[in-house]
Every structure is written in structure tokens, then in C-alpha cells.
PDB file of C-alpha atoms and ligand atoms in Angstrom:
ATOM      1  CA  UNK A  12      -0.323   0.054   0.400  1.00 96.00           C
ATOM      2  CA  UNK A  13       2.283   2.238   0.701  1.00 98.00           C
ATOM      3  CA  UNK A  14       4.932   4.133  -1.662  1.00 98.00           C
ATOM      4  CA  UNK A  15       8.153   5.762  -1.767  1.00 98.00           C
ATOM      5  CA  UNK A  16       8.819   7.826   1.256  1.00 98.00           C
ATOM      6  CA  UNK A  17       7.191  11.781   0.616  1.00 98.00           C
ATOM      7  CA  UNK A  18       9.440  13.578   3.236  1.00 98.00           C
ATOM      8  CA  UNK A  19      11.053  13.489   7.137  1.00 99.00           C
ATOM      9  CA  UNK A  20       9.888  16.038   9.378  1.00 99.00           C
ATOM     10  CA  UNK A  21      12.440  17.894  12.050  1.00 99.00           C
ATOM     11  CA  UNK A  22      10.382  20.292  14.801  1.00 98.00           C
ATOM     12  CA  UNK A  23      13.008  22.437  15.248  1.00 98.00           C
ATOM     13  CA  UNK A  24      13.460  24.959  17.768  1.00 98.00           C
ATOM     14  CA  UNK A  25      14.421  28.194  15.802  1.00 98.00           C
ATOM     15  CA  UNK A  26      13.724  28.048  12.551  1.00 98.00           C
ATOM     16  CA  UNK A  27      15.500  30.346  10.405  1.00 98.00           C
ATOM     17  CA  UNK A  28      18.329  28.833  11.714  1.00 98.00           C
ATOM     18  CA  UNK A  29      17.984  25.595  11.092  1.00 98.00           C
ATOM     19  CA  UNK A  30      17.703  26.641   7.434  1.00 98.00           C
ATOM     20  CA  UNK A  31      20.665  28.246   7.428  1.00 98.00           C
ATOM     21  CA  UNK A  32      23.018  25.076   8.894  1.00 98.00           C
ATOM     22  CA  UNK A  33      20.132  22.740   6.619  1.00 98.00           C
ATOM     23  CA  UNK A  34      21.613  26.005   3.581  1.00 98.00           C
ATOM     24  CA  UNK A  35      25.400  26.359   5.197  1.00 98.00           C
ATOM     25  CA  UNK A  36      26.763  23.870   6.248  1.00 98.00           C
ATOM     26  CA  UNK A  37      24.957  20.620   4.893  1.00 98.00           C
ATOM     27  CA  UNK A  38      24.682  22.773   1.726  1.00 98.00           C
ATOM     28  CA  UNK A  39      21.701  21.475   0.850  1.00 98.00           C
ATOM     29  CA  UNK A  40      18.525  23.109  -1.326  1.00 97.00           C
ATOM     30  CA  UNK A  41      16.351  24.924   0.924  1.00 98.00           C
ATOM     31  CA  UNK A  42      12.799  26.315   0.362  1.00 98.00           C
ATOM     32  CA  UNK A  43      10.931  29.509   1.838  1.00 98.00           C
ATOM     33  CA  UNK A  44       9.354  29.610   4.762  1.00 98.00           C
ATOM     34  CA  UNK A  45       5.111  28.501   3.892  1.00 98.00           C
ATOM     35  CA  UNK A  46       2.927  29.558   6.362  1.00 98.00           C
ATOM     36  CA  UNK A  47      -0.285  25.936   7.436  1.00 98.00           C
ATOM     37  CA  UNK A  48      -2.704  28.058   9.665  1.00 97.00           C
ATOM     38  CA  UNK A  49      -5.302  24.432   8.510  1.00 97.00           C
ATOM     39  CA  UNK A  50      -1.824  22.097  10.594  1.00 98.00           C
ATOM     40  CA  UNK A  51      -0.798  25.195  12.903  1.00 98.00           C
ATOM     41  CA  UNK A  52       2.844  24.532  11.886  1.00 98.00           C
ATOM     42  CA  UNK A  53       5.091  26.879   9.866  1.00 98.00           C
ATOM     43  CA  UNK A  54       7.433  24.630   6.851  1.00 98.00           C
ATOM     44  CA  UNK A  55      10.633  25.325   5.159  1.00 98.00           C
ATOM     45  CA  UNK A  56      10.745  21.716   2.094  1.00 98.00           C
ATOM     46  CA  UNK A  57      14.817  20.941   1.436  1.00 98.00           C
ATOM     47  CA  UNK A  58      15.183  19.067  -0.940  1.00 98.00           C
ATOM     48  CA  UNK A  59      17.430  15.706  -1.715  1.00 98.00           C
ATOM     49  CA  UNK A  60      18.195  14.039  -4.676  1.00 98.00           C
ATOM     50  CA  UNK A  61      16.423  11.244  -3.072  1.00 98.00           C
ATOM     51  CA  UNK A  62      13.263  12.360  -0.509  1.00 98.00           C
ATOM     52  CA  UNK A  63      12.987  15.791   1.057  1.00 98.00           C
ATOM     53  CA  UNK A  64      13.587  17.352   5.277  1.00 99.00           C
ATOM     54  CA  UNK A  65      10.608  19.084   5.997  1.00 99.00           C
ATOM     55  CA  UNK A  66      11.707  21.685   8.619  1.00 99.00           C
ATOM     56  CA  UNK A  67       8.546  22.414  11.325  1.00 98.00           C
ATOM     57  CA  UNK A  68       7.322  25.288  13.691  1.00 98.00           C
ATOM     58  CA  UNK A  69       4.523  25.195  15.715  1.00 98.00           C
ATOM     59  CA  UNK A  70       2.056  28.675  13.519  1.00 98.00           C
ATOM     60  CA  UNK A  71      -0.243  29.581  16.667  1.00 97.00           C
ATOM     61  CA  UNK A  72      -2.107  28.776  19.652  1.00 94.00           C
ATOM     62  CA  UNK A  73      -3.519  25.937  19.968  1.00 95.00           C
ATOM     63  CA  UNK A  74       0.346  24.092  17.473  1.00 98.00           C
ATOM     64  CA  UNK A  75      -0.003  19.663  17.240  1.00 97.00           C
ATOM     65  CA  UNK A  76       3.715  19.733  17.371  1.00 98.00           C
ATOM     66  CA  UNK A  77       4.108  22.589  20.189  1.00 98.00           C
ATOM     67  CA  UNK A  78       3.952  19.790  23.061  1.00 98.00           C
ATOM     68  CA  UNK A  79       6.558  17.376  20.948  1.00 98.00           C
ATOM     69  CA  UNK A  80       8.810  21.260  21.423  1.00 98.00           C
ATOM     70  CA  UNK A  81       7.940  21.524  25.020  1.00 98.00           C
ATOM     71  CA  UNK A  82       9.421  17.488  25.683  1.00 98.00           C
ATOM     72  CA  UNK A  83      12.374  17.984  22.970  1.00 98.00           C
ATOM     73  CA  UNK A  84      13.452  21.833  23.627  1.00 98.00           C
ATOM     74  CA  UNK A  85      16.525  20.362  20.815  1.00 98.00           C
ATOM     75  CA  UNK A  86      13.905  19.241  18.470  1.00 98.00           C
ATOM     76  CA  UNK A  87      13.421  16.229  17.082  1.00 98.00           C
ATOM     77  CA  UNK A  88      12.327  13.576  14.279  1.00 98.00           C
ATOM     78  CA  UNK A  89       8.720  14.435  14.405  1.00 98.00           C
ATOM     79  CA  UNK A  90       7.199  12.039  11.891  1.00 99.00           C
ATOM     80  CA  UNK A  91       7.543  10.713   8.178  1.00 98.00           C
ATOM     81  CA  UNK A  92       5.582  11.084   4.789  1.00 98.00           C
ATOM     82  CA  UNK A  93       4.478   7.964   2.756  1.00 98.00           C
ATOM     83  CA  UNK A  94       3.077   7.914  -0.104  1.00 98.00           C
ATOM     84  CA  UNK A  95      -0.218   6.324  -1.703  1.00 98.00           C
ATOM     85  CA  UNK A  96      -2.372   5.948  -4.533  1.00 98.00           C
ATOM     86  CA  UNK A  97      -5.673   6.579  -3.025  1.00 98.00           C
ATOM     87  CA  UNK A  98      -5.483   7.601   0.010  1.00 98.00           C
ATOM     88  CA  UNK A  99      -9.312   7.348   1.210  1.00 98.00           C
ATOM     89  CA  UNK A 100      -8.460   3.471   0.692  1.00 98.00           C
ATOM     90  CA  UNK A 101      -5.529   3.458   2.660  1.00 98.00           C
ATOM     91  CA  UNK A 102      -7.582   4.874   5.703  1.00 98.00           C
ATOM     92  CA  UNK A 103     -10.263   2.404   5.445  1.00 98.00           C
ATOM     93  CA  UNK A 104      -7.999  -0.341   5.583  1.00 98.00           C
ATOM     94  CA  UNK A 105      -5.296   1.055   8.274  1.00 98.00           C
ATOM     95  CA  UNK A 106      -9.096   1.745  10.388  1.00 98.00           C
ATOM     96  CA  UNK A 107     -10.148  -1.709   9.960  1.00 98.00           C
ATOM     97  CA  UNK A 108      -7.635  -2.618  10.846  1.00 98.00           C
ATOM     98  CA  UNK A 109      -7.441  -1.064  14.162  1.00 98.00           C
ATOM     99  CA  UNK A 110      -5.737   1.988  13.615  1.00 98.00           C
ATOM    100  CA  UNK A 111      -6.851   5.819  14.286  1.00 98.00           C
ATOM    101  CA  UNK A 112      -6.583   8.304  11.926  1.00 98.00           C
ATOM    102  CA  UNK A 113      -5.586  11.712  14.170  1.00 98.00           C
ATOM    103  CA  UNK A 114      -8.266  14.072  13.532  1.00 96.00           C
ATOM    104  CA  UNK A 115     -11.812  14.239  12.330  1.00 96.00           C
ATOM    105  CA  UNK A 116     -10.517  11.001  10.249  1.00 95.00           C
ATOM    106  CA  UNK A 117     -11.088  12.937   6.414  1.00 97.00           C
ATOM    107  CA  UNK A 118      -8.422  13.816   4.860  1.00 98.00           C
ATOM    108  CA  UNK A 119      -6.606  17.890   4.881  1.00 98.00           C
ATOM    109  CA  UNK A 120      -4.630  18.970   2.211  1.00 98.00           C
ATOM    110  CA  UNK A 121      -0.961  19.279   3.210  1.00 98.00           C
ATOM    111  CA  UNK A 122       1.891  21.153   2.234  1.00 97.00           C
ATOM    112  CA  UNK A 123       1.739  20.021  -0.986  1.00 96.00           C
ATOM    113  CA  UNK A 124      -1.318  20.740  -2.077  1.00 98.00           C
ATOM    114  CA  UNK A 125      -2.859  17.109  -2.105  1.00 98.00           C
ATOM    115  CA  UNK A 126      -4.693  15.125   0.791  1.00 98.00           C
ATOM    116  CA  UNK A 127      -3.138  14.207   3.962  1.00 98.00           C
ATOM    117  CA  UNK A 128      -3.578  12.318   7.310  1.00 98.00           C
ATOM    118  CA  UNK A 129      -1.434  11.407   9.946  1.00 98.00           C
ATOM    119  CA  UNK A 130      -1.826   8.038  11.986  1.00 98.00           C
ATOM    120  CA  UNK A 131      -1.099   7.608  15.882  1.00 98.00           C
ATOM    121  CA  UNK A 132       2.262   6.951  16.833  1.00 98.00           C
ATOM    122  CA  UNK A 133       1.058   4.371  19.788  1.00 98.00           C
ATOM    123  CA  UNK A 134      -0.140   2.718  16.963  1.00 98.00           C
ATOM    124  CA  UNK A 135       3.451   2.515  14.536  1.00 98.00           C
ATOM    125  CA  UNK A 136       6.013   2.103  16.981  1.00 98.00           C
ATOM    126  CA  UNK A 137       6.398   5.055  18.676  1.00 98.00           C
ATOM    127  CA  UNK A 138       6.973   6.885  14.942  1.00 98.00           C
ATOM    128  CA  UNK A 139       4.446   9.341  14.221  1.00 98.00           C
ATOM    129  CA  UNK A 140       3.324   8.225  10.312  1.00 98.00           C
ATOM    130  CA  UNK A 141       1.828  10.950   7.585  1.00 98.00           C
ATOM    131  CA  UNK A 142       0.590   9.641   4.516  1.00 98.00           C
ATOM    132  CA  UNK A 143       0.010  11.967   1.578  1.00 98.00           C
ATOM    133  CA  UNK A 144      -1.796  10.622  -1.612  1.00 98.00           C
ATOM    134  CA  UNK A 145      -0.278  11.337  -4.736  1.00 96.00           C
TER     135      UNK A 145
HETATM  136  C1  LIG B  11       2.446  20.789   6.753  1.00 51.50           C
HETATM  137  C2  LIG B  11       1.128  20.564   6.156  1.00 51.50           C
HETATM  138  C3  LIG B  11       1.786  18.881   6.893  1.00 51.50           C
HETATM  139  C4  LIG B  11       2.420  18.570   5.780  1.00 51.50           C
HETATM  140  O1  LIG B  11       2.091  18.818   4.155  1.00 51.50           O
HETATM  141  O2  LIG B  11       3.726  17.852   5.859  1.00 51.50           O
HETATM  142  C5  LIG B  11       2.684  18.237   7.252  1.00 51.50           C
HETATM  143  O3  LIG B  11       3.092  17.917   8.096  1.00 51.50           O
HETATM  144  S1  LIG B  11       1.663  19.138   9.551  1.00 51.50           S
HETATM  145  C6  LIG B  11       2.350  18.415  10.191  1.00 51.50           C
HETATM  146  C7  LIG B  11       1.836  18.564  12.205  1.00 51.50           C
HETATM  147  N1  LIG B  11       0.989  17.304  12.159  1.00 51.50           N
HETATM  148  C8  LIG B  11       0.705  16.867  13.206  1.00 51.50           C
HETATM  149  O4  LIG B  11       1.499  15.955  13.879  1.00 51.50           O
HETATM  150  C9  LIG B  11      -0.652  16.608  12.477  1.00 51.50           C
HETATM  151  C10 LIG B  11      -1.285  15.066  13.306  1.00 51.50           C
HETATM  152  N2  LIG B  11      -0.408  15.231  15.241  1.00 51.50           N
HETATM  153  C11 LIG B  11      -0.894  15.212  16.515  1.00 51.50           C
HETATM  154  O5  LIG B  11      -2.419  14.644  16.472  1.00 51.50           O
HETATM  155  C12 LIG B  11      -0.991  15.340  17.474  1.00 51.50           C
HETATM  156  O6  LIG B  11       0.747  15.712  17.027  1.00 51.50           O
HETATM  157  C13 LIG B  11      -0.203  13.847  17.926  1.00 51.50           C
HETATM  158  C14 LIG B  11       0.967  12.435  17.536  1.00 51.50           C
HETATM  159  C15 LIG B  11      -1.498  13.582  18.178  1.00 51.50           C
HETATM  160  C16 LIG B  11       0.402  13.996  19.737  1.00 51.50           C
HETATM  161  O7  LIG B  11      -0.283  14.939  19.941  1.00 51.50           O
HETATM  162  P1  LIG B  11       0.257  15.696  21.767  1.00 51.50           P
HETATM  163  O8  LIG B  11      -0.637  15.834  22.285  1.00 51.50           O
HETATM  164  O9  LIG B  11       1.851  16.572  21.426  1.00 51.50           O
HETATM  165  O10 LIG B  11       0.903  14.771  22.879  1.00 51.50           O
HETATM  166  P2  LIG B  11       0.464  14.022  23.103  1.00 51.50           P
HETATM  167  O11 LIG B  11       0.086  13.689  24.700  1.00 51.50           O
HETATM  168  O12 LIG B  11      -1.361  13.388  23.219  1.00 51.50           O
HETATM  169  O13 LIG B  11       0.568  12.304  22.950  1.00 51.50           O
HETATM  170  C17 LIG B  11       1.028  11.074  23.461  1.00 51.50           C
HETATM  171  C18 LIG B  11       1.381  10.234  23.273  1.00 51.50           C
HETATM  172  O14 LIG B  11       2.486   9.758  21.779  1.00 51.50           O
HETATM  173  C19 LIG B  11       3.997  10.213  22.367  1.00 51.50           C
HETATM  174  N3  LIG B  11       3.938  11.521  20.837  1.00 51.50           N
HETATM  175  C20 LIG B  11       3.360  12.650  20.317  1.00 51.50           C
HETATM  176  N4  LIG B  11       4.258  13.015  19.165  1.00 51.50           N
HETATM  177  C21 LIG B  11       5.502  12.433  19.053  1.00 51.50           C
HETATM  178  C22 LIG B  11       5.229  12.122  17.489  1.00 51.50           C
HETATM  179  N5  LIG B  11       5.711  13.037  16.716  1.00 51.50           N
HETATM  180  N6  LIG B  11       6.008  11.047  17.435  1.00 51.50           N
HETATM  181  C23 LIG B  11       6.677   9.954  18.008  1.00 51.50           C
HETATM  182  N7  LIG B  11       6.176  10.206  19.503  1.00 51.50           N
HETATM  183  C24 LIG B  11       4.456  11.205  19.876  1.00 51.50           C
HETATM  184  C25 LIG B  11       3.224  11.547  23.123  1.00 51.50           C
HETATM  185  O15 LIG B  11       5.444  11.346  24.188  1.00 51.50           O
HETATM  186  C26 LIG B  11       2.711  10.799  24.415  1.00 51.50           C
HETATM  187  O16 LIG B  11       3.758   9.494  24.730  1.00 51.50           O
HETATM  188  P3  LIG B  11       4.059   9.360  25.821  1.00 51.50           P
HETATM  189  O17 LIG B  11       4.678   9.891  26.568  1.00 51.50           O
HETATM  190  O18 LIG B  11       4.656   7.058  26.030  1.00 51.50           O
HETATM  191  O19 LIG B  11       1.923   9.388  26.385  1.00 51.50           O
HETATM  192 CO1  LIG B  12       4.318  16.195   6.541  1.00 51.50          CO
END
């Protein structure tokens, strides 16, 4: 069901500093900050030859990443995103298998303009999984 690794997301305490580090120290192709108010985050994408890195910073009062940063003040890997062909079919199969879909269960439009869903980390070995329909 899952396909390519779309991105690895890293929650960071200082977005500009993290972007500068990836651009300078690591010589990466770093994009511009993008506010995603529907998701409570500001993101910067970094293009790598085989996948992307998503730098995440809280946006607004109810950001879903605030608790993670409170527990991990230096930042850390927050989620990984797998591509799927049909997100509704993937959701229905996962729910039938007993996995918890976060939020309403309905896909939201993600940072790439495509539908996304999140799966509870406690159901997947402590790893928060995002699915993105491609
Ligand atoms: C820009 C759009 C999009 C894209 O297109 O790429 C994005 O990536 S948006 C990214 C941000 N959005 C989300 O993360 C949405 C889904 N997340 C959530 O609903 C919540 O963050 C959460 C996963 C339910 C966690 O909620 P929170 O209130 O912070 O924590 P809890 O205390 O309820 O956590 C319960 C339990 O889970 C552990 N946890 C929390 N976050 C993670 C994580 N990222 N990875 C692994 N484990 C995580 C937390 O530590 C708790 O464990 P215990 O302490 O053992 O109870
Ligand atoms: Co993401």
C-alpha cells in the first residue's frame, strides 16, 4: 500500500537557524518558509536527491507540534510521510485493521496541495506517520 518516502519532518526550535544550517553547513537546497495555518505549523522544505526534509515550527496557539517541542526542546524527528495512491482506501484499510487516524478521519490538504492523514504514533512503534496521496 505505501509507496515512496515523501519526507522526513524535523521539529525545530528556531526555523531560520535550522534553515541556515542546512543551507550552509550541509549545502542543501532549502526552500522558503510556508505558513500552514490549517495545520498549525510553518514549514520549510529541503529537496534532497531521493526525498525531502520538512522543517517544522509551531504556528498559532494550538499547534500540534508544541507538545513535542516542549518535550524535546532541542527539536527532533517528528514524523515520516509515505506516499499512497488512494488515501481513502488506505484509511479504510488501516481503520479496519484497528489503527487510529488522527483528527476527524477526513484527509486535509497538506503542504504540497495533496490530501494527507496522520496515524497515531502509539500504533506504529512510536513513530508518527503521515500519508500523502500522490
Ligand atoms: C504542513 C502540513 C503537513 C504536511 O503536508 O507535511 C504536516 O506535516 S503538518 C505536521 C503537524 N501535524 C501533525 O502532527 C498532526 C498529527 N499530530 C497530532 O495529532 C498530535 O501531534 C499527536 C501525534 C496526537 C500528539 O499530540 P500531543 O498532544 O502533542 O501529545 P500527546 O501527549 O497526546 O501524545 C501522546 C503520546 O504520543 C507521543 N508523541 C507525541 N508526538 C509524537 C511524535 N511526533 N512522534 C512519536 N511520539 C509522539 C507522546 O510523547 C505521548 O507519549 P507518552 O508520553 O508515552 O504518553
Ligand atoms: Co509532513
